[in-house]
CSV table of C-alpha atoms in Angstrom, one decimal:
chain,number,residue,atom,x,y,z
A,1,UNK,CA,-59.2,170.3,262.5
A,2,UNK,CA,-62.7,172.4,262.2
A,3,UNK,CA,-64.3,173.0,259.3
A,4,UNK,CA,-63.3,176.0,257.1
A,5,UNK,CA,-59.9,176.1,259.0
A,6,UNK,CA,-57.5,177.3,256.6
A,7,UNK,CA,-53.3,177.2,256.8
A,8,UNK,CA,-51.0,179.4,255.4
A,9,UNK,CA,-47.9,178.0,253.8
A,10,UNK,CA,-46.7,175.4,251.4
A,11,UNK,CA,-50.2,173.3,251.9
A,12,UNK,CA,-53.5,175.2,252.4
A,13,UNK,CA,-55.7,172.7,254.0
A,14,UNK,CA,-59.3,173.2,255.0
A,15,UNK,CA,-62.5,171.6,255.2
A,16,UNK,CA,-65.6,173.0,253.7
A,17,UNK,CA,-69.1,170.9,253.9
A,18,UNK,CA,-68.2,167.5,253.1
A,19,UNK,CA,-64.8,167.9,251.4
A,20,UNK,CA,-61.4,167.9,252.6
A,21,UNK,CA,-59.5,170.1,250.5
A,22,UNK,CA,-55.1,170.0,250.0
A,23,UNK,CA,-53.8,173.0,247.8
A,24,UNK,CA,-50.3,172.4,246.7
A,25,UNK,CA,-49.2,175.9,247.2
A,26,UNK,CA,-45.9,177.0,245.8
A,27,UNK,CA,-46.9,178.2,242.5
A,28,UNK,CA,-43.3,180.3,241.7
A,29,UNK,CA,-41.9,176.6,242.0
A,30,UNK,CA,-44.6,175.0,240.0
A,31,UNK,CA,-46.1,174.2,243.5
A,32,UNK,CA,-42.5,171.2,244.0
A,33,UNK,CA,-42.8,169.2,246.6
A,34,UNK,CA,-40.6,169.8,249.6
A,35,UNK,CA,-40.6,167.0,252.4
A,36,UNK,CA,-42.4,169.6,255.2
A,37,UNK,CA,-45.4,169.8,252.0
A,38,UNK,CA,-45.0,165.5,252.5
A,39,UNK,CA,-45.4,165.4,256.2
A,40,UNK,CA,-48.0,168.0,256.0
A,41,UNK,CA,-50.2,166.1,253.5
A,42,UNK,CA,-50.1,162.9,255.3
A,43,UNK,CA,-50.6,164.3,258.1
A,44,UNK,CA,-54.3,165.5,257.0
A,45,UNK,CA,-55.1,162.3,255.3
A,46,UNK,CA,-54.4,160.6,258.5
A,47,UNK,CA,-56.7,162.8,260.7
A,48,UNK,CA,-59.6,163.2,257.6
A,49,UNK,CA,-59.4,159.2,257.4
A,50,UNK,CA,-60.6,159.2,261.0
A,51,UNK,CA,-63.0,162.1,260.4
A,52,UNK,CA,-66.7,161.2,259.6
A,53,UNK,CA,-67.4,164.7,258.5
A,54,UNK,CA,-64.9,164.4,255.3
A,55,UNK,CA,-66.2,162.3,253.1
A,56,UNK,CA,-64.2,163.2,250.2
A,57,UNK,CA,-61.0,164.6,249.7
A,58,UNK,CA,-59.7,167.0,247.0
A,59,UNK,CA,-56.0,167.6,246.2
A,60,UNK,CA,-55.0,170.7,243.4
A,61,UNK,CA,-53.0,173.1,243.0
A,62,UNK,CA,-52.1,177.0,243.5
A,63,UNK,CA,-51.3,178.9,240.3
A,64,UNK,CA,-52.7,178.6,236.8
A,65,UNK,CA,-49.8,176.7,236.0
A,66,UNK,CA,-49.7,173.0,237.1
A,67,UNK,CA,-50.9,170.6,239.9
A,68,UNK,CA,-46.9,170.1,241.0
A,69,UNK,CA,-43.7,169.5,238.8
A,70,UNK,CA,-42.7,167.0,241.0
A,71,UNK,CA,-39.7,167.2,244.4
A,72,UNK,CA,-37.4,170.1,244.5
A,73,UNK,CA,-34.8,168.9,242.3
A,74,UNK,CA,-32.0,171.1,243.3
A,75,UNK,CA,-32.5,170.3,246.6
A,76,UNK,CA,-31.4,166.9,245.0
A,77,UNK,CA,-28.9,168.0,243.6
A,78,UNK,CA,-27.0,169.5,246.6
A,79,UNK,CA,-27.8,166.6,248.5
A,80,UNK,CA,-26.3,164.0,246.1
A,81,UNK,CA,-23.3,166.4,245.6
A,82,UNK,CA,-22.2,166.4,249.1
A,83,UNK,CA,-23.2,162.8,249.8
A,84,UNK,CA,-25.9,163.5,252.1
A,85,UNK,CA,-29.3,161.5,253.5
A,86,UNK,CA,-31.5,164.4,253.2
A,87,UNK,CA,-33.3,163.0,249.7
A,88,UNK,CA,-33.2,159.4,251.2
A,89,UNK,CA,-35.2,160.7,254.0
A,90,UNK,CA,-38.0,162.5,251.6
A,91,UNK,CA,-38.3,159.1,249.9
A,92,UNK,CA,-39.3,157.6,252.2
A,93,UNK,CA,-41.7,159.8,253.7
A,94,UNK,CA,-43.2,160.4,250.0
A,95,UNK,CA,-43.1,156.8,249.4
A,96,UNK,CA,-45.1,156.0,252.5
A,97,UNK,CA,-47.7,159.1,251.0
A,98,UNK,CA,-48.1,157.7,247.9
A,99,UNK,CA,-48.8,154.1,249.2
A,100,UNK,CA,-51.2,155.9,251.8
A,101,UNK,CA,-52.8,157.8,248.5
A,102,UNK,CA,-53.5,154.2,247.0
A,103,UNK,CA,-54.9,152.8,249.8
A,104,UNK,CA,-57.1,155.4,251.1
A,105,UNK,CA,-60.6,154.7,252.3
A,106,UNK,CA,-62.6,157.4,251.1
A,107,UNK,CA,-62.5,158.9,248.0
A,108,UNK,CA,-59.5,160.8,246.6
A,109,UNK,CA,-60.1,163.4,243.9
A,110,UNK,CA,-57.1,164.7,242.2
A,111,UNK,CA,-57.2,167.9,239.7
A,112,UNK,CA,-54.7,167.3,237.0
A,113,UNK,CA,-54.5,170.8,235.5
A,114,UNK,CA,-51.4,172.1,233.7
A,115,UNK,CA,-48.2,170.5,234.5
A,116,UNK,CA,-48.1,167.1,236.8
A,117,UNK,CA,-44.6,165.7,236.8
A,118,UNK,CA,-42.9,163.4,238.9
A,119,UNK,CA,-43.8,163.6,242.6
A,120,UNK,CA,-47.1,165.4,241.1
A,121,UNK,CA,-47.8,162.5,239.5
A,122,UNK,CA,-47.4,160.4,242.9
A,123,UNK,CA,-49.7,162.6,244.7
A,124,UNK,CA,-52.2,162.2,241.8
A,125,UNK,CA,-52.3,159.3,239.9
A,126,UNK,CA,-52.7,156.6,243.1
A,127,UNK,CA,-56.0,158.3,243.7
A,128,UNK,CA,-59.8,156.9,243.2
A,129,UNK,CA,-60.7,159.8,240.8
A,130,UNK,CA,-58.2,161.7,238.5
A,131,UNK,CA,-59.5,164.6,236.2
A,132,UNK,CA,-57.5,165.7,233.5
A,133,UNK,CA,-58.0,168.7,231.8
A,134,UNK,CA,-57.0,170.3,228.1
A,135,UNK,CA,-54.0,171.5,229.9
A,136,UNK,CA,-52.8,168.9,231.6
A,137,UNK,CA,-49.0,167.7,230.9
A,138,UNK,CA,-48.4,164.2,232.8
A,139,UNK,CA,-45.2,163.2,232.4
A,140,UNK,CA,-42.3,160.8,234.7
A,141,UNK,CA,-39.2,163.2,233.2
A,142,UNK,CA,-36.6,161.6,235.3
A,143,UNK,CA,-34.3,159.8,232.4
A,144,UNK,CA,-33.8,163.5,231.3
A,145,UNK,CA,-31.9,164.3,234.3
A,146,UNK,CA,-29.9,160.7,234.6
A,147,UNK,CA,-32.9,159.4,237.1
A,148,UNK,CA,-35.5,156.2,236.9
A,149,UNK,CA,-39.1,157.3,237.6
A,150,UNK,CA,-40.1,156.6,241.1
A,151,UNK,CA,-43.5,157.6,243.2
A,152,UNK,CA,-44.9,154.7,242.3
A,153,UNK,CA,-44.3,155.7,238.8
A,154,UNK,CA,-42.5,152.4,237.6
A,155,UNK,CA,-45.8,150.4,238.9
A,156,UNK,CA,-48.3,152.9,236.7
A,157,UNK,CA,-46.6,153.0,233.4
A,158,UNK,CA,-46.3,148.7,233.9
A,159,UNK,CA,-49.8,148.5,234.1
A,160,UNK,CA,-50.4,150.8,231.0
A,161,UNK,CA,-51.9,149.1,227.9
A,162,UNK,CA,-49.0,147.5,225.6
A,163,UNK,CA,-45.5,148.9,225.5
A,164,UNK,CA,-46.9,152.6,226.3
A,165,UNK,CA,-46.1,152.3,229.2
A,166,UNK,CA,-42.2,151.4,228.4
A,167,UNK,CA,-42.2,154.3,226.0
A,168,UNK,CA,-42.8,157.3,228.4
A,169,UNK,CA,-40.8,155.9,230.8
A,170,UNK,CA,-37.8,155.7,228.9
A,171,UNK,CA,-38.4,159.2,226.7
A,172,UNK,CA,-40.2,160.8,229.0
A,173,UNK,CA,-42.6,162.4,226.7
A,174,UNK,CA,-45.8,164.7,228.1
A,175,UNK,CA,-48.8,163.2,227.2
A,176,UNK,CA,-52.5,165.5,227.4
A,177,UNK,CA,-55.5,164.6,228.7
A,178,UNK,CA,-56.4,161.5,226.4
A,179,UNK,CA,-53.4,159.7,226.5
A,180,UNK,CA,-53.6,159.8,230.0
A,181,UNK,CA,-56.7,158.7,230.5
A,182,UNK,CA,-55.3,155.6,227.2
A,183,UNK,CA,-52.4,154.9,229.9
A,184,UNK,CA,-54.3,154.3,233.1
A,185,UNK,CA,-52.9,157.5,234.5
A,186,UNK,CA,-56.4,159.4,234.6
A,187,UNK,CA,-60.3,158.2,234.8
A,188,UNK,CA,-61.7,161.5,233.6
A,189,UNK,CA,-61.4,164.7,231.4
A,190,UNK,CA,-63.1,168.1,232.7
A,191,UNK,CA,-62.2,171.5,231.1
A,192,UNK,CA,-60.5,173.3,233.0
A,193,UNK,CA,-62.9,176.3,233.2
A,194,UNK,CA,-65.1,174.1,234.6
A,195,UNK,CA,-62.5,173.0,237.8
A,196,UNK,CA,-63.7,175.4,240.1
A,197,UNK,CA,-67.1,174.3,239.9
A,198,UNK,CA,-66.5,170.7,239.9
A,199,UNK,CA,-64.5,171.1,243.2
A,200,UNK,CA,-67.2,173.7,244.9
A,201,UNK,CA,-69.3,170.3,243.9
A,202,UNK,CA,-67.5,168.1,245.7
A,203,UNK,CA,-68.1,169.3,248.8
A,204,UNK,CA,-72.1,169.3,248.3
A,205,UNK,CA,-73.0,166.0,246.6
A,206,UNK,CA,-71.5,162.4,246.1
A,207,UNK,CA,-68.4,162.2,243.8
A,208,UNK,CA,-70.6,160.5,240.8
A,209,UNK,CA,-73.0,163.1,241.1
A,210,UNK,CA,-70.4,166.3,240.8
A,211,UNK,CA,-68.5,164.1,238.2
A,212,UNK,CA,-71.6,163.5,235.9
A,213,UNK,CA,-72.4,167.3,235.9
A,214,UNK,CA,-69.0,168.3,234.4
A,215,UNK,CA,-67.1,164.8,232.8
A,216,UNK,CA,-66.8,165.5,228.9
A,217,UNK,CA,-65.3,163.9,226.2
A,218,UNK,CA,-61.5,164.6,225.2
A,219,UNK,CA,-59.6,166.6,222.7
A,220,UNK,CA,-58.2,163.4,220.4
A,221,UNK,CA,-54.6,162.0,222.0
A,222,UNK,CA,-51.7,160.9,219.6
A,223,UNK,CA,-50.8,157.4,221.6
A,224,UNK,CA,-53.6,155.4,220.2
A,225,UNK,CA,-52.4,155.6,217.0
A,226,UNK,CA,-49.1,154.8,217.4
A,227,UNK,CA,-49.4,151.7,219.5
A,228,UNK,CA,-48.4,149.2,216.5
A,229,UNK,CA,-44.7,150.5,216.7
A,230,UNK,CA,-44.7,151.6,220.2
A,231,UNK,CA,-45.6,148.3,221.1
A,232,UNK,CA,-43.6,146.5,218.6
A,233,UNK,CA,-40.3,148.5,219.5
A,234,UNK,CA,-40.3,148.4,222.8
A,235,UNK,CA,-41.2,144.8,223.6
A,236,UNK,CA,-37.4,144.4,222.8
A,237,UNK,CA,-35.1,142.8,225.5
A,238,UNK,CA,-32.9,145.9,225.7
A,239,UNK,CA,-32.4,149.6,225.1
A,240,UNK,CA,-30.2,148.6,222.3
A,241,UNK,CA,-32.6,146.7,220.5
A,242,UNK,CA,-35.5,149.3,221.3
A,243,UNK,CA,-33.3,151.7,219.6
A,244,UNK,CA,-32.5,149.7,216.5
A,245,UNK,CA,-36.4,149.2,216.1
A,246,UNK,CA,-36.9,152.6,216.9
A,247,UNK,CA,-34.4,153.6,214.1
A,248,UNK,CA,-35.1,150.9,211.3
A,249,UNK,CA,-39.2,151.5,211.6
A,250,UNK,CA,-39.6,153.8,209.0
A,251,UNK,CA,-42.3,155.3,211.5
A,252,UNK,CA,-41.2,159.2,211.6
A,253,UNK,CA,-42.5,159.2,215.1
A,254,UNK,CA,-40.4,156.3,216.4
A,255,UNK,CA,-37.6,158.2,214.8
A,256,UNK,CA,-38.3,160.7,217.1
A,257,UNK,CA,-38.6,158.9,219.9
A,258,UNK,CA,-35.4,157.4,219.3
A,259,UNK,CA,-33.4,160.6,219.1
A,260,UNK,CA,-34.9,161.4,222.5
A,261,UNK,CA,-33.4,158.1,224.0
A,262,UNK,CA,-29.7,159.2,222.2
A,263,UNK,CA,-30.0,162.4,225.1
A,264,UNK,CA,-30.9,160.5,227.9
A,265,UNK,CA,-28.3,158.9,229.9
A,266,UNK,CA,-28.1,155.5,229.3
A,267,UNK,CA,-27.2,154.2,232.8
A,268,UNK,CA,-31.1,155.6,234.1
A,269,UNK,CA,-32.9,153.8,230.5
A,270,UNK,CA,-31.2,151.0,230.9
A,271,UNK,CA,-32.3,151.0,234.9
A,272,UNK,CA,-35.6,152.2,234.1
A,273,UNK,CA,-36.2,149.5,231.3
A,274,UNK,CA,-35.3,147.0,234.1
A,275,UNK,CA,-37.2,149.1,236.9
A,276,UNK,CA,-40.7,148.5,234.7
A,277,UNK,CA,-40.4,145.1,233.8
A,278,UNK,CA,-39.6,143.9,237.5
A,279,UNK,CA,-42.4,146.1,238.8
A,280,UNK,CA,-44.5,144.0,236.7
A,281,UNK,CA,-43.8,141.0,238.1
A,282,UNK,CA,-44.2,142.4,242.1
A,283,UNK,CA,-47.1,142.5,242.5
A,284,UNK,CA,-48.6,145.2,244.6
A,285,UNK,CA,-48.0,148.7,244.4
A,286,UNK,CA,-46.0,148.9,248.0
A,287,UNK,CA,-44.0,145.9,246.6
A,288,UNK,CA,-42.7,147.9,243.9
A,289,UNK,CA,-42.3,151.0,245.9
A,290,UNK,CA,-39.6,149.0,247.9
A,291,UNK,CA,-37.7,149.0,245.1
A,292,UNK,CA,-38.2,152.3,243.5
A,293,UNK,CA,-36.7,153.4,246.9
A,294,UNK,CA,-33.6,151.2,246.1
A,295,UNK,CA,-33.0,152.2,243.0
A,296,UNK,CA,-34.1,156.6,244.3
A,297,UNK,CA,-30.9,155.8,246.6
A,298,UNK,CA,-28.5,154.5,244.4
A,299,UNK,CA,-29.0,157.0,242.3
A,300,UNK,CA,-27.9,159.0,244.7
A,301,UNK,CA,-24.1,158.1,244.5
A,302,UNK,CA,-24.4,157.7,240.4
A,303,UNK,CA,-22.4,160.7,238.9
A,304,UNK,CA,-25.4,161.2,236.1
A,305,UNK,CA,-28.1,162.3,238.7
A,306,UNK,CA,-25.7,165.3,239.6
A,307,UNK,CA,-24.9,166.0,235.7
A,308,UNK,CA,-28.1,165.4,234.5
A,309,UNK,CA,-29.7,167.9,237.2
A,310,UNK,CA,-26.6,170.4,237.0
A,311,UNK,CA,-27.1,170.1,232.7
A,312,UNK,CA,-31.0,170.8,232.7
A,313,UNK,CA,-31.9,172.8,235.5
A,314,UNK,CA,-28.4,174.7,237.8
A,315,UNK,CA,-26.6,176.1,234.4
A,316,UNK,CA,-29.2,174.7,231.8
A,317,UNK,CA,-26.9,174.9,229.3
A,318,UNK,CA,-28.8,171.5,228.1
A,319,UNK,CA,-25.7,169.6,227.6
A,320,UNK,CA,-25.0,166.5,230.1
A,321,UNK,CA,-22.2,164.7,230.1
A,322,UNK,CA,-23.0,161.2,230.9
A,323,UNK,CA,-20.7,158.2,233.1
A,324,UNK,CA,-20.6,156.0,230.9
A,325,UNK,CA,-21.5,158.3,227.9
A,326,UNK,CA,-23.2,155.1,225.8
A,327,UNK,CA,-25.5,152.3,226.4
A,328,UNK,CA,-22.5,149.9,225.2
A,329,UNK,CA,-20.1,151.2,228.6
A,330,UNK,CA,-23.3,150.5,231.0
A,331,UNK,CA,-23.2,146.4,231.9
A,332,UNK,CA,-25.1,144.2,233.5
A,333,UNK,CA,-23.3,144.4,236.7
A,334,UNK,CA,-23.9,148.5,236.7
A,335,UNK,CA,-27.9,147.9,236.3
A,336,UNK,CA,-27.7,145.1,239.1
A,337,UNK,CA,-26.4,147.7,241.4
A,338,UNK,CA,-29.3,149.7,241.9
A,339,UNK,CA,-31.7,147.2,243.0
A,340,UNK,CA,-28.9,145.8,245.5
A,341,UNK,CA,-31.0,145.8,249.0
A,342,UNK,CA,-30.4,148.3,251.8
A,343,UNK,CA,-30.4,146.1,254.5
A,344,UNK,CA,-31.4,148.4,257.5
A,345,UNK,CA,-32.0,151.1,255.7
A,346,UNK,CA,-34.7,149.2,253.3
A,347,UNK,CA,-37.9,150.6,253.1
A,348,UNK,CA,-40.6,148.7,254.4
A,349,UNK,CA,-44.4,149.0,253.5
A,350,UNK,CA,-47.4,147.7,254.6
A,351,UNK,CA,-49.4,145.5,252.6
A,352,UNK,CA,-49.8,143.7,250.4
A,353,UNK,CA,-53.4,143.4,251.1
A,354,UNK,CA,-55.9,144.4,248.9
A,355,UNK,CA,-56.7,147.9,247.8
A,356,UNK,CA,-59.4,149.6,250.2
A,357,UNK,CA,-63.0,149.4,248.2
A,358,UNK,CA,-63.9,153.4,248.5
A,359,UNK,CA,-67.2,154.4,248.4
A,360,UNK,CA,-68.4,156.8,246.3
């Protein structure tokens, strides 16, 4: 690839003195992820990690709106209506991304503006420098549509201070700019006005010098304050108990927070609650990608991912009718089945050796 070379589709790539740039560029769909966009990003890291002349590479988005909102969920949707492998597929290609993201050997700069959801969030958070601005929404949404967050999602909000982790996992909430950086989901704040320079920057000077030019401190986050309740209710054994703590706190907050579990369905809290605590114990990040990709396929053949998606995004009408319909229907044996192996189908990561030391 020469420099200044320039593509024209879903993923502008180019190289420009010593930056590799990535533009996520569907902005009508929030710049979504499609599994071509996948291929095409890890293709580029691939060749830039063998390239001397990158020495840093930069990932943002088209549009005012957002980095990405995450995968093309109705493509989802059609798939796990018919029955078909197409979303299995994309999982594991974006899996293997986000495990490449982690583990890449020069630095990776990602610009959180606006909305980073889901798959925006794999393709963001795994890097060696995240930058969050007074726009930025992160959230991992997916209980909302009767899914368990996945991209490597489950291992991020485990290593999050506390239960805050636990709490936007099973809500789903949109945290700005401070919280993000609170959670471990972000290493820096930039206003956003300031983005374009920071990445023309980046392609002239070393990472720490563009960053110390345009890093500022945060608008104040909301998190902090609440982690005496947050971490109290949550460090219960079920999503029962979390909601009786929620509801018996006297916290208005945690009020709130448990009418937002009462919409979700309670097969995905119940397999996301599980989902975070194991990634906890696996140990490195492609560990617990293996079984996000269990759990992404199972979900698959689980009538709430097809309600959930139909409910919030095909008619909207914002009304999902969950199988089973309460947390009291959704047994042990129903949780166990999502983290059942795949035998030949299991995805299988390199690793677990330690994270590449990138220098800046």
């Amino acid at each position: 690839m020469s420099a200044g070379e320039h593509d024209s589709g879903d993923v502008l790539v180019r190289v420009e003195g010593r930056a590799g740039y990535l533009t996520l560029n569907r902005p009508k769909a929030l710049n979504a992820l499609t599994h071509a966009m996948v291929l095409r990003l890890d293709g580029a890291l691939a060749a830039w990690e063998r390239d001397p002349a990158v020495e840093t590479v930069v990932i943002e988005g088209a549009g005012e709106r957002g980095l990405c909102a995450g995968g093309d969920i109705r493509a989802i949707h059609e798939d796990a209506r018919t029955g078909g492998t197409a979303s299995a597929d994309f999982w594991r290609d974006e899996y293997r991304l986000n495990a490449r993201i982690a583990r890449y050997p020069k630095p990776y700069a990602a610009l959180m503006d606006g909305i980073v959801m889901g798959g925006g969030v794999g393709v963001s958070a795994h890097g060696t420098v995240r930058v969050v601005t007074e726009r930025s929404r992160v959230a991992m949404p997916e209980t909302g549509i009767g899914f368990v967050p996945d991209v490597g999602g489950t291992y991020l909000l485990g290593l999050a201070p506390g239960e805050l982790g636990v709490h936007l996992a099973l809500t789903g909430a949109v945290v700005g700019a401070a919280d993000a950086l609170l959670c471990g989901l972000a290493d820096h704040f930039v206003p956003s006005d300031r983005l374009p320079e920071l990445a023309y920057d980046l392609a002239r000077t070393s990472v720490h010098g563009a960053l110390a030019r345009h890093v500022q401190t945060p608008p104040p986050g909301e998190l902090a304050a609440a982690r005496e309740w947050i971490d109290r209710c949550y460090a219960a054994d079920t999503v029962e108990d979390v909601l009786a703590r929620l509801s018996d706190s006297g916290v208005p907050a945690a009020k709130r927070a448990a009418d937002l579990l009462l919409a979700k369905s309670p097969t995905a809290l119940k397999v996301t609650l599980a989902s975070v605590r194991r990634a906890r114990r696996l140990g490195p990040l492609e560990r617990v990608l293996e079984q996000e990709y269990r759990v992404s396929c199972a979900a698959l053949s689980s009538p709430d991912l097809v309600e959930g998606i139909r409910a919030q995004v095909i008619d909207k009408d914002r009304a999902p009718r969950w199988s089973p319909a309460t947390l009291a229907g959704v047994g042990a044996a129903d949780v166990d089945r999502f983290f059942a192996p795949l035998g030949d189908r299991e995805l299988r990561l390199a690793g677990p050796g330690p994270l590449q030391e990138v220098p800046w």
